Short mmCIF file of C-alpha atoms in Angstrom, two decimals:
data_model
loop_
_atom_site.label_atom_id
_atom_site.label_comp_id
_atom_site.label_asym_id
_atom_site.label_seq_id
_atom_site.Cartn_x
_atom_site.Cartn_y
_atom_site.Cartn_z
CA GLU A 1 -19.83 -12.47 -12.52
CA MET A 2 -18.74 -15.89 -13.97
CA GLN A 3 -16.87 -15.86 -17.28
CA VAL A 4 -15.11 -17.47 -20.06
CA VAL A 5 -12.62 -15.65 -22.86
CA GLU A 6 -11.29 -17.59 -25.45
CA SER A 7 -8.46 -16.11 -27.29
CA GLY A 8 -6.10 -16.58 -30.47
CA GLY A 9 -8.24 -17.61 -33.04
CA GLY A 10 -7.47 -16.20 -36.80
CA LEU A 11 -6.61 -17.30 -40.45
CA VAL A 12 -4.54 -19.89 -40.56
CA GLN A 13 -3.42 -21.66 -43.38
CA PRO A 14 -3.70 -25.30 -43.95
CA GLY A 15 -0.89 -27.73 -42.20
CA GLY A 16 -0.01 -24.18 -40.34
CA SER A 17 -0.59 -24.44 -35.91
CA LEU A 18 -2.90 -22.14 -34.36
CA ARG A 19 -2.80 -22.34 -30.02
CA LEU A 20 -6.58 -21.18 -28.25
CA SER A 21 -6.86 -20.10 -24.79
CA CYS A 22 -9.31 -20.06 -22.64
CA ALA A 23 -9.75 -17.80 -19.50
CA ALA A 24 -11.74 -18.25 -16.93
CA SER A 25 -13.58 -16.18 -14.02
CA GLY A 26 -15.75 -16.39 -11.00
CA PHE A 27 -15.77 -19.74 -10.53
CA THR A 28 -13.22 -22.14 -8.70
CA PHE A 29 -11.60 -23.47 -12.13
CA SER A 30 -8.92 -25.90 -10.22
CA THR A 31 -12.41 -28.10 -9.60
CA TYR A 32 -14.01 -28.03 -12.90
CA GLU A 33 -14.02 -31.19 -15.96
CA MET A 34 -13.57 -28.91 -18.77
CA ASN A 35 -14.45 -29.04 -22.75
CA TRP A 36 -14.10 -27.70 -26.20
CA VAL A 37 -17.25 -27.45 -28.60
CA ARG A 38 -16.76 -26.69 -32.02
CA GLN A 39 -19.00 -24.52 -34.59
CA ALA A 40 -18.21 -24.69 -38.20
CA PRO A 41 -20.24 -21.47 -40.28
CA GLY A 42 -23.55 -22.42 -40.33
CA LYS A 43 -23.54 -26.15 -39.19
CA GLY A 44 -23.83 -27.70 -36.11
CA LEU A 45 -22.14 -28.35 -32.69
CA GLU A 46 -19.56 -30.72 -32.89
CA TRP A 47 -17.29 -31.77 -29.42
CA VAL A 48 -13.77 -31.22 -30.10
CA SER A 49 -11.95 -32.50 -26.41
CA TYR A 50 -12.09 -33.06 -22.78
CA ILE A 51 -9.63 -32.00 -20.08
CA SER A 52 -10.48 -33.34 -15.69
CA SER A 53 -10.44 -30.97 -13.59
CA SER A 54 -6.52 -32.95 -12.61
CA GLY A 55 -5.66 -32.27 -16.58
CA SER A 56 -5.12 -36.64 -15.71
CA THR A 57 -7.49 -37.93 -18.23
CA ILE A 58 -8.05 -35.88 -21.55
CA TYR A 59 -10.95 -37.39 -24.07
CA TYR A 60 -10.17 -36.22 -28.32
CA ALA A 61 -12.81 -36.22 -30.85
CA ASP A 62 -12.02 -38.97 -34.00
CA SER A 63 -12.20 -36.30 -35.74
CA VAL A 64 -8.77 -34.91 -33.71
CA LYS A 65 -7.09 -36.59 -32.62
CA GLY A 66 -3.51 -36.33 -33.53
CA ARG A 67 -3.27 -33.29 -34.18
CA PHE A 68 -4.65 -31.19 -31.09
CA THR A 69 -3.97 -31.49 -28.05
CA ILE A 70 -5.24 -30.10 -25.02
CA SER A 71 -4.36 -28.71 -21.63
CA ARG A 72 -4.90 -26.26 -19.06
CA ASP A 73 -2.80 -24.24 -16.24
CA ASN A 74 -5.21 -24.17 -13.47
CA ALA A 75 -2.43 -22.14 -11.04
CA LYS A 76 -3.85 -19.62 -13.90
CA ASN A 77 -7.48 -20.47 -14.07
CA SER A 78 -6.77 -21.24 -17.75
CA LEU A 79 -7.90 -23.70 -20.96
CA TYR A 80 -5.95 -24.46 -24.54
CA LEU A 81 -5.68 -26.76 -27.47
CA GLN A 82 -3.08 -26.72 -29.79
CA MET A 83 -3.90 -27.30 -33.00
CA ASN A 84 -1.84 -28.42 -35.79
CA SER A 85 -2.05 -30.39 -39.25
CA LEU A 86 -4.85 -27.95 -39.93
CA ARG A 87 -7.07 -28.13 -42.52
CA ALA A 88 -10.42 -26.39 -44.66
CA GLU A 89 -12.67 -28.41 -42.69
CA ASP A 90 -10.87 -27.17 -39.09
CA THR A 91 -12.24 -23.75 -39.74
CA ALA A 92 -15.11 -22.85 -37.26
CA VAL A 93 -16.04 -21.23 -34.11
CA TYR A 94 -14.59 -23.01 -30.89
CA HIS A 95 -16.06 -22.60 -27.33
CA CYS A 96 -14.51 -22.56 -24.65
CA VAL A 97 -17.08 -25.70 -22.17
CA ARG A 98 -17.94 -25.72 -18.11
CA GLU A 99 -19.14 -28.73 -18.32
CA SER A 100 -21.28 -29.71 -15.19
CA SER A 101 -20.79 -32.23 -11.88
CA ALA A 102 -24.27 -34.02 -12.46
CA TYR A 103 -25.41 -36.15 -13.82
CA GLY A 104 -25.53 -36.38 -16.95
CA ARG A 105 -22.33 -33.61 -18.05
CA PRO A 106 -24.08 -31.46 -19.39
CA PHE A 107 -22.86 -28.16 -20.48
CA ASP A 108 -22.91 -25.55 -17.91
CA TYR A 109 -21.63 -22.74 -19.50
CA TRP A 110 -19.81 -21.16 -22.86
CA GLY A 111 -17.84 -18.71 -24.00
CA GLN A 112 -18.54 -17.08 -27.58
CA GLY A 113 -15.66 -18.48 -29.62
CA THR A 114 -13.39 -17.66 -31.56
CA LEU A 115 -13.47 -18.02 -35.42
CA VAL A 116 -9.95 -20.20 -36.72
CA THR A 117 -10.19 -20.12 -40.77
CA VAL A 118 -8.25 -22.84 -42.23
CA SER A 119 -7.45 -20.40 -45.72
CA SER A 120 -4.40 -20.21 -47.90
CA SER B 1 -21.44 -44.70 -34.90
CA PHE B 2 -23.36 -44.04 -32.23
CA GLU B 3 -25.49 -40.48 -33.79
CA LEU B 4 -28.66 -38.91 -32.03
CA THR B 5 -31.09 -38.11 -34.61
CA GLN B 6 -33.22 -34.79 -34.58
CA PRO B 7 -35.69 -33.20 -37.28
CA PRO B 8 -33.89 -30.39 -39.17
CA SER B 9 -36.44 -27.74 -38.78
CA VAL B 10 -39.98 -27.42 -36.56
CA SER B 11 -42.50 -24.46 -37.28
CA VAL B 12 -45.12 -23.83 -35.13
CA SER B 13 -47.63 -21.13 -34.38
CA PRO B 14 -47.06 -18.05 -31.31
CA GLY B 15 -49.14 -19.44 -28.03
CA GLN B 16 -48.90 -23.51 -28.92
CA THR B 17 -46.85 -26.48 -28.44
CA VAL B 18 -44.07 -27.59 -30.02
CA THR B 19 -42.21 -30.96 -29.56
CA ILE B 20 -38.91 -31.37 -31.13
CA THR B 21 -37.22 -35.46 -30.31
CA CYS B 22 -33.95 -36.65 -30.65
CA SER B 23 -33.39 -40.71 -31.04
CA GLY B 24 -30.27 -42.50 -31.00
CA ASP B 25 -29.38 -46.36 -29.76
CA TYR B 26 -29.66 -47.55 -26.51
CA LEU B 27 -30.60 -43.66 -25.68
CA GLY B 28 -32.76 -44.71 -23.02
CA ASP B 29 -29.65 -46.12 -20.51
CA LYS B 30 -28.52 -41.97 -20.99
CA TYR B 31 -29.00 -38.64 -19.41
CA VAL B 32 -29.76 -36.26 -22.36
CA CYS B 33 -29.18 -32.99 -22.54
CA TRP B 34 -31.28 -29.76 -24.44
CA TYR B 35 -29.77 -26.84 -26.19
CA GLN B 36 -31.10 -23.40 -27.84
CA GLN B 37 -28.37 -21.21 -29.58
CA LYS B 38 -30.23 -18.16 -31.23
CA PRO B 39 -28.51 -16.62 -34.71
CA GLY B 40 -25.15 -15.29 -33.42
CA GLN B 41 -25.09 -16.33 -29.52
CA SER B 42 -23.63 -19.40 -27.67
CA PRO B 43 -25.67 -22.11 -26.51
CA VAL B 44 -27.56 -22.67 -23.70
CA LEU B 45 -28.40 -25.27 -21.05
CA VAL B 46 -32.04 -25.56 -21.02
CA ILE B 47 -32.24 -29.20 -20.27
CA TYR B 48 -30.94 -31.32 -18.29
CA GLU B 49 -30.77 -35.13 -17.01
CA ASP B 50 -33.19 -35.79 -19.50
CA LYS B 51 -36.59 -33.59 -17.80
CA LYS B 52 -34.47 -30.77 -15.37
CA ARG B 53 -34.51 -27.44 -15.61
CA PRO B 54 -31.57 -25.26 -15.24
CA SER B 55 -32.67 -21.58 -13.14
CA GLY B 56 -33.31 -19.18 -14.49
CA ILE B 57 -35.33 -21.75 -17.73
CA PRO B 58 -38.49 -20.69 -18.23
CA GLU B 59 -41.31 -22.81 -16.94
CA ARG B 60 -42.08 -23.51 -20.67
CA PHE B 61 -39.76 -25.38 -21.15
CA SER B 62 -40.11 -28.94 -20.26
CA GLY B 63 -37.99 -32.52 -21.06
CA SER B 64 -39.00 -36.35 -21.51
CA LYS B 65 -38.00 -39.51 -23.14
CA SER B 66 -39.87 -42.75 -23.68
CA GLY B 67 -37.09 -44.83 -24.37
CA ASN B 68 -34.87 -44.57 -27.19
CA THR B 69 -36.16 -40.82 -28.47
CA ALA B 70 -35.71 -38.52 -26.34
CA THR B 71 -38.44 -35.03 -26.41
CA LEU B 72 -38.25 -31.42 -25.98
CA THR B 73 -41.80 -29.67 -25.09
CA ILE B 74 -42.41 -25.81 -25.42
CA SER B 75 -45.58 -25.01 -24.66
CA GLY B 76 -46.68 -21.89 -25.11
CA THR B 77 -44.01 -20.45 -27.11
CA GLN B 78 -43.14 -17.30 -27.88
CA ALA B 79 -41.28 -15.84 -30.19
CA MET B 80 -38.50 -15.23 -28.26
CA ASP B 81 -38.62 -19.89 -28.33
CA GLU B 82 -37.40 -19.09 -31.20
CA ALA B 83 -33.48 -20.27 -31.90
CA ASP B 84 -32.15 -23.59 -33.14
CA TYR B 85 -32.45 -26.84 -30.68
CA TYR B 86 -29.26 -29.11 -29.94
CA CYS B 87 -29.81 -32.29 -28.39
CA GLN B 88 -27.12 -34.56 -26.88
CA THR B 89 -25.19 -36.63 -24.51
CA TRP B 90 -21.83 -38.30 -23.71
CA ASP B 91 -21.92 -42.57 -25.10
CA SER B 92 -18.51 -43.24 -23.41
CA ARG B 93 -16.27 -41.54 -23.98
CA THR B 94 -17.61 -38.96 -26.42
CA VAL B 95 -20.33 -36.54 -26.41
CA ILE B 96 -22.78 -36.26 -29.46
CA PHE B 97 -25.19 -33.59 -30.69
CA GLY B 98 -27.62 -33.82 -32.44
CA GLY B 99 -27.90 -32.45 -35.95
CA GLY B 100 -30.27 -29.52 -34.56
CA THR B 101 -33.53 -28.27 -35.18
CA LYS B 102 -34.26 -25.08 -36.38
CA LEU B 103 -37.60 -24.08 -34.77
CA THR B 104 -39.51 -21.43 -36.81
CA VAL B 105 -42.31 -19.43 -34.70
CA LEU B 106 -44.78 -18.39 -36.82
#
Protein backbone atom coordinates (compact mmCIF):
# COMPACT_ATOMS: atom_id res chain seq x y z
CA GLU A 1 0.00 0.00 0.00
CA MET A 2 1.28 3.41 -1.00
CA GLN A 3 1.94 5.67 1.98
CA VAL A 4 3.62 8.92 2.93
CA VAL A 5 3.78 9.78 6.61
CA GLU A 6 4.88 13.17 7.85
CA SER A 7 6.42 13.82 11.25
CA GLY A 8 8.30 16.50 13.12
CA GLY A 9 5.61 19.11 13.57
CA GLY A 10 4.95 20.85 16.85
CA LEU A 11 4.96 24.13 18.72
CA VAL A 12 7.91 26.44 18.16
CA GLN A 13 8.62 30.02 19.10
CA PRO A 14 8.95 32.74 16.47
CA GLY A 15 12.49 32.73 15.11
CA GLY A 16 12.91 29.07 15.94
CA SER A 17 13.62 26.07 13.75
CA LEU A 18 11.94 22.77 12.99
CA ARG A 19 12.72 19.85 10.70
CA LEU A 20 9.88 17.95 9.08
CA SER A 21 10.29 14.44 7.75
CA CYS A 22 8.24 12.38 5.34
CA ALA A 23 8.61 8.61 5.17
CA ALA A 24 7.47 7.07 1.89
CA SER A 25 6.56 3.47 1.21
CA GLY A 26 4.69 1.37 -1.31
CA PHE A 27 6.21 3.04 -4.38
CA THR A 28 9.64 3.65 -5.88
CA PHE A 29 10.40 6.88 -4.06
CA SER A 30 13.61 7.59 -5.96
CA THR A 31 11.75 7.98 -9.26
CA TYR A 32 9.25 10.61 -8.12
CA GLU A 33 9.46 14.36 -7.75
CA MET A 34 8.16 15.47 -4.37
CA ASN A 35 6.68 18.63 -2.91
CA TRP A 36 5.64 20.20 0.36
CA VAL A 37 2.27 21.97 0.45
CA ARG A 38 0.88 23.71 3.52
CA GLN A 39 -2.52 24.83 4.69
CA ALA A 40 -2.98 27.42 7.40
CA PRO A 41 -5.95 26.85 9.72
CA GLY A 42 -9.15 27.65 7.87
CA LYS A 43 -7.26 28.76 4.77
CA GLY A 44 -6.48 27.41 1.32
CA LEU A 45 -3.62 25.37 -0.05
CA GLU A 46 -0.20 26.97 -0.47
CA TRP A 47 2.68 25.29 -2.28
CA VAL A 48 5.96 25.50 -0.35
CA SER A 49 8.72 23.66 -2.20
CA TYR A 50 9.65 21.14 -4.92
CA ILE A 51 12.53 18.71 -5.29
CA SER A 52 13.34 16.58 -8.31
CA SER A 53 13.73 12.81 -8.06
CA SER A 54 17.51 13.06 -7.86
CA GLY A 55 17.49 16.11 -5.62
CA SER A 56 19.39 18.16 -8.18
CA THR A 57 16.59 20.65 -8.89
CA ILE A 58 14.82 22.57 -6.15
CA TYR A 59 12.22 25.35 -6.15
CA TYR A 60 10.72 27.40 -3.34
CA ALA A 61 7.77 29.69 -2.87
CA ASP A 62 8.82 33.30 -2.38
CA SER A 63 7.29 33.24 1.10
CA VAL A 64 9.83 30.68 2.36
CA LYS A 65 12.84 31.30 0.13
CA GLY A 66 16.00 31.74 2.19
CA ARG A 67 14.40 30.29 5.32
CA PHE A 68 13.33 26.76 4.33
CA THR A 69 15.43 23.99 2.79
CA ILE A 70 14.03 20.91 1.10
CA SER A 71 16.07 17.73 0.78
CA ARG A 72 15.66 14.01 0.28
CA ASP A 73 17.45 10.76 0.99
CA ASN A 74 16.45 8.22 -1.63
CA ALA A 75 18.29 5.44 0.21
CA LYS A 76 15.97 6.04 3.16
CA ASN A 77 12.85 6.80 1.09
CA SER A 78 12.57 10.07 2.94
CA LEU A 79 11.81 13.72 2.23
CA TYR A 80 12.71 16.56 4.56
CA LEU A 81 11.92 20.22 5.14
CA GLN A 82 14.26 22.25 7.32
CA MET A 83 12.44 25.35 8.50
CA ASN A 84 14.41 28.21 10.04
CA SER A 85 13.48 31.72 11.18
CA LEU A 86 9.91 30.61 11.64
CA ARG A 87 7.14 33.20 11.72
CA ALA A 88 3.58 33.15 12.97
CA GLU A 89 2.38 33.04 9.38
CA ASP A 90 4.17 29.72 8.88
CA THR A 91 1.62 28.09 11.18
CA ALA A 92 -0.05 25.41 9.07
CA VAL A 93 -0.49 21.74 8.38
CA TYR A 94 2.39 20.67 6.14
CA HIS A 95 1.68 17.94 3.60
CA CYS A 96 4.23 15.76 1.88
CA VAL A 97 2.98 15.35 -1.69
CA ARG A 98 3.98 13.06 -4.53
CA GLU A 99 4.06 14.51 -8.03
CA SER A 100 2.87 12.44 -10.96
CA SER A 101 4.78 12.23 -14.20
CA ALA A 102 1.60 13.00 -16.16
CA TYR A 103 1.37 16.18 -18.19
CA GLY A 104 0.71 19.11 -15.95
CA ARG A 105 2.54 17.32 -13.13
CA PRO A 106 -0.46 16.75 -10.86
CA PHE A 107 -0.10 15.97 -7.18
CA ASP A 108 -1.45 12.45 -7.09
CA TYR A 109 -0.83 11.43 -3.52
CA TRP A 110 -0.93 13.49 -0.33
CA GLY A 111 0.11 12.61 3.19
CA GLN A 112 -2.13 13.40 6.15
CA GLY A 113 0.13 16.25 7.17
CA THR A 114 1.90 17.43 10.29
CA LEU A 115 0.88 20.56 12.19
CA VAL A 116 3.41 23.31 12.77
CA THR A 117 2.43 26.03 15.23
CA VAL A 118 4.61 29.10 15.56
CA SER A 119 3.71 30.99 18.69
CA SER A 120 5.26 32.45 21.82
CA SER B 1 2.28 37.49 -10.06
CA PHE B 2 0.23 34.70 -11.57
CA GLU B 3 -3.07 34.02 -9.82
CA LEU B 4 -5.96 31.60 -10.20
CA THR B 5 -9.41 32.94 -9.36
CA GLN B 6 -12.25 30.74 -8.11
CA PRO B 7 -15.65 31.67 -6.69
CA PRO B 8 -15.57 31.37 -2.89
CA SER B 9 -18.68 29.28 -2.75
CA VAL B 10 -21.30 27.54 -4.85
CA SER B 11 -24.35 25.55 -3.91
CA VAL B 12 -26.34 22.83 -5.62
CA SER B 13 -29.30 20.61 -4.94
CA PRO B 14 -28.74 16.85 -4.82
CA GLY B 15 -28.92 15.28 -8.26
CA GLN B 16 -28.28 18.53 -10.09
CA THR B 17 -25.24 19.67 -12.04
CA VAL B 18 -22.81 22.22 -10.67
CA THR B 19 -19.85 23.98 -12.23
CA ILE B 20 -16.84 25.55 -10.53
CA THR B 21 -14.68 27.90 -12.55
CA CYS B 22 -11.01 28.75 -12.33
CA SER B 23 -9.58 31.63 -14.31
CA GLY B 24 -6.10 33.01 -14.81
CA ASP B 25 -3.97 34.77 -17.36
CA TYR B 26 -2.52 32.42 -19.97
CA LEU B 27 -4.31 29.47 -18.34
CA GLY B 28 -5.11 28.31 -21.84
CA ASP B 29 -1.43 27.49 -22.26
CA LYS B 30 -1.17 25.44 -19.08
CA TYR B 31 -2.54 22.18 -17.76
CA VAL B 32 -5.04 22.45 -14.90
CA CYS B 33 -5.66 20.02 -12.05
CA TRP B 34 -8.54 19.93 -9.58
CA TYR B 35 -8.50 18.67 -6.00
CA GLN B 36 -11.32 17.82 -3.63
CA GLN B 37 -10.79 18.33 0.10
CA LYS B 38 -13.33 17.21 2.66
CA PRO B 39 -13.20 18.54 6.24
CA GLY B 40 -10.35 17.07 8.23
CA GLN B 41 -8.96 15.18 5.23
CA SER B 42 -6.11 15.65 2.80
CA PRO B 43 -6.81 16.83 -0.75
CA VAL B 44 -7.60 14.24 -3.41
CA LEU B 45 -6.82 14.67 -7.10
CA VAL B 46 -10.05 14.50 -9.11
CA ILE B 47 -9.02 15.96 -12.49
CA TYR B 48 -5.63 16.33 -14.20
CA GLU B 49 -4.48 17.46 -17.65
CA ASP B 50 -7.59 19.68 -17.75
CA LYS B 51 -10.06 16.82 -18.22
CA LYS B 52 -8.67 13.44 -17.24
CA ARG B 53 -9.98 11.51 -14.24
CA PRO B 54 -7.63 9.43 -12.05
CA SER B 55 -8.70 5.87 -11.46
CA GLY B 56 -11.30 5.63 -8.75
CA ILE B 57 -12.81 9.06 -9.38
CA PRO B 58 -16.51 8.80 -10.30
CA GLU B 59 -17.54 9.64 -13.85
CA ARG B 60 -19.78 12.44 -12.58
CA PHE B 61 -16.61 14.53 -12.20
CA SER B 62 -15.44 16.13 -15.43
CA GLY B 63 -13.13 18.94 -16.43
CA SER B 64 -12.92 21.30 -19.35
CA LYS B 65 -11.18 24.47 -20.40
CA SER B 66 -12.04 27.32 -22.70
CA GLY B 67 -9.59 30.13 -23.21
CA ASN B 68 -8.23 31.16 -19.84
CA THR B 69 -11.01 29.56 -17.80
CA ALA B 70 -11.05 25.97 -16.56
CA THR B 71 -14.24 24.39 -15.31
CA LEU B 72 -14.93 21.49 -12.98
CA THR B 73 -18.36 20.00 -13.52
CA ILE B 74 -20.10 17.60 -11.17
CA SER B 75 -23.13 15.93 -12.70
CA GLY B 76 -25.76 14.31 -10.53
CA THR B 77 -24.19 15.85 -7.44
CA GLN B 78 -24.35 13.75 -4.31
CA ALA B 79 -24.22 14.78 -0.67
CA MET B 80 -20.78 13.17 -0.41
CA ASP B 81 -19.46 15.70 -2.94
CA GLU B 82 -19.80 18.52 -0.42
CA ALA B 83 -16.22 19.72 -0.01
CA ASP B 84 -13.70 22.41 -0.89
CA TYR B 85 -12.38 22.30 -4.43
CA TYR B 86 -9.07 23.76 -5.57
CA CYS B 87 -7.70 24.28 -9.04
CA GLN B 88 -3.94 24.18 -9.58
CA THR B 89 -1.34 24.71 -12.26
CA TRP B 90 2.36 25.24 -12.71
CA ASP B 91 3.72 28.63 -13.67
CA SER B 92 7.38 28.22 -14.63
CA ARG B 93 9.04 27.07 -11.38
CA THR B 94 6.08 27.76 -9.12
CA VAL B 95 2.93 25.89 -8.24
CA ILE B 96 -0.21 28.00 -8.06
CA PHE B 97 -3.42 27.03 -6.31
CA GLY B 98 -6.72 28.81 -6.66
CA GLY B 99 -8.26 30.18 -3.51
CA GLY B 100 -10.70 27.31 -3.27
CA THR B 101 -14.44 26.96 -3.70
CA LYS B 102 -16.70 25.62 -1.00
CA LEU B 103 -19.37 23.41 -2.52
CA THR B 104 -22.54 23.08 -0.48
CA VAL B 105 -25.07 20.42 -1.39
CA LEU B 106 -28.38 21.73 -0.12
